[in-house]
């Protein structure tokens, strides 16, 4: 039998029923992920000092306001998002990409870009000066950029590799 040959039996994965775009936007899963990303982005600031639950409540209220505004301003689009189904693969892919926004490497990249832009605003200069500041800020992080690109867009990374 399977036990004698060393093969292991695995229970089949339970497939989730497709959900709609609006249901995904209103999900606890997206609210928690967005909260985690905000906590990572604003680590050590007043936002995170207020506590994760407080931030999560703000995120949840913001998503509700966005949904309400969309319903009021674009009722047809709101209805379409309520009917458009997201497959399990699309859901996982979307959440995976969003999860990367809270990745420590992504946060560090964002802070490097922000500092370069702040320096440019304070010191001044033309477009070329800004381009140089950004290039200088990102040069030490090229490995992180390449790694994040490969993780977020594996098919494109494989195609580029040849």
Tab-separated table of C-alpha atoms in Angstrom, residues 1 5 9-10 15-16 22 32 43 64 70-71 78 91 93 96 98 100 116 121 130 136 138-139 147 149 152 156:
chain	number	residue	atom	x	y	z
A	1	UNK	CA	0.000	0.000	0.000
A	5	UNK	CA	5.937	2.351	-0.366
A	9	UNK	CA	-1.585	10.544	1.530
A	10	UNK	CA	-2.651	14.157	1.521
A	15	UNK	CA	-11.236	25.039	-2.915
A	16	UNK	CA	-12.688	28.355	-1.912
A	22	UNK	CA	-16.198	44.032	-3.535
A	32	UNK	CA	-5.598	42.719	8.195
A	43	UNK	CA	6.980	51.687	12.438
A	64	UNK	CA	-16.276	51.327	4.066
A	70	UNK	CA	-17.981	54.477	-5.077
A	71	UNK	CA	-21.616	53.444	-4.689
A	78	UNK	CA	-19.981	49.624	-7.768
A	91	UNK	CA	-7.080	36.360	-4.843
A	93	UNK	CA	-1.823	36.634	-6.387
A	96	UNK	CA	0.705	38.230	-2.297
A	98	UNK	CA	-0.014	43.589	-1.623
A	100	UNK	CA	5.114	42.733	-0.490
A	116	UNK	CA	16.022	61.460	-2.164
A	121	UNK	CA	12.961	69.529	-2.733
A	130	UNK	CA	16.539	64.365	-9.220
A	136	UNK	CA	22.330	57.191	-5.951
A	138	UNK	CA	18.666	53.089	-5.123
A	139	UNK	CA	22.117	51.872	-6.211
A	147	UNK	CA	14.820	40.018	-5.670
A	149	UNK	CA	10.844	41.861	-8.809
A	152	UNK	CA	6.392	39.623	-7.274
A	156	UNK	CA	8.501	38.107	-16.081
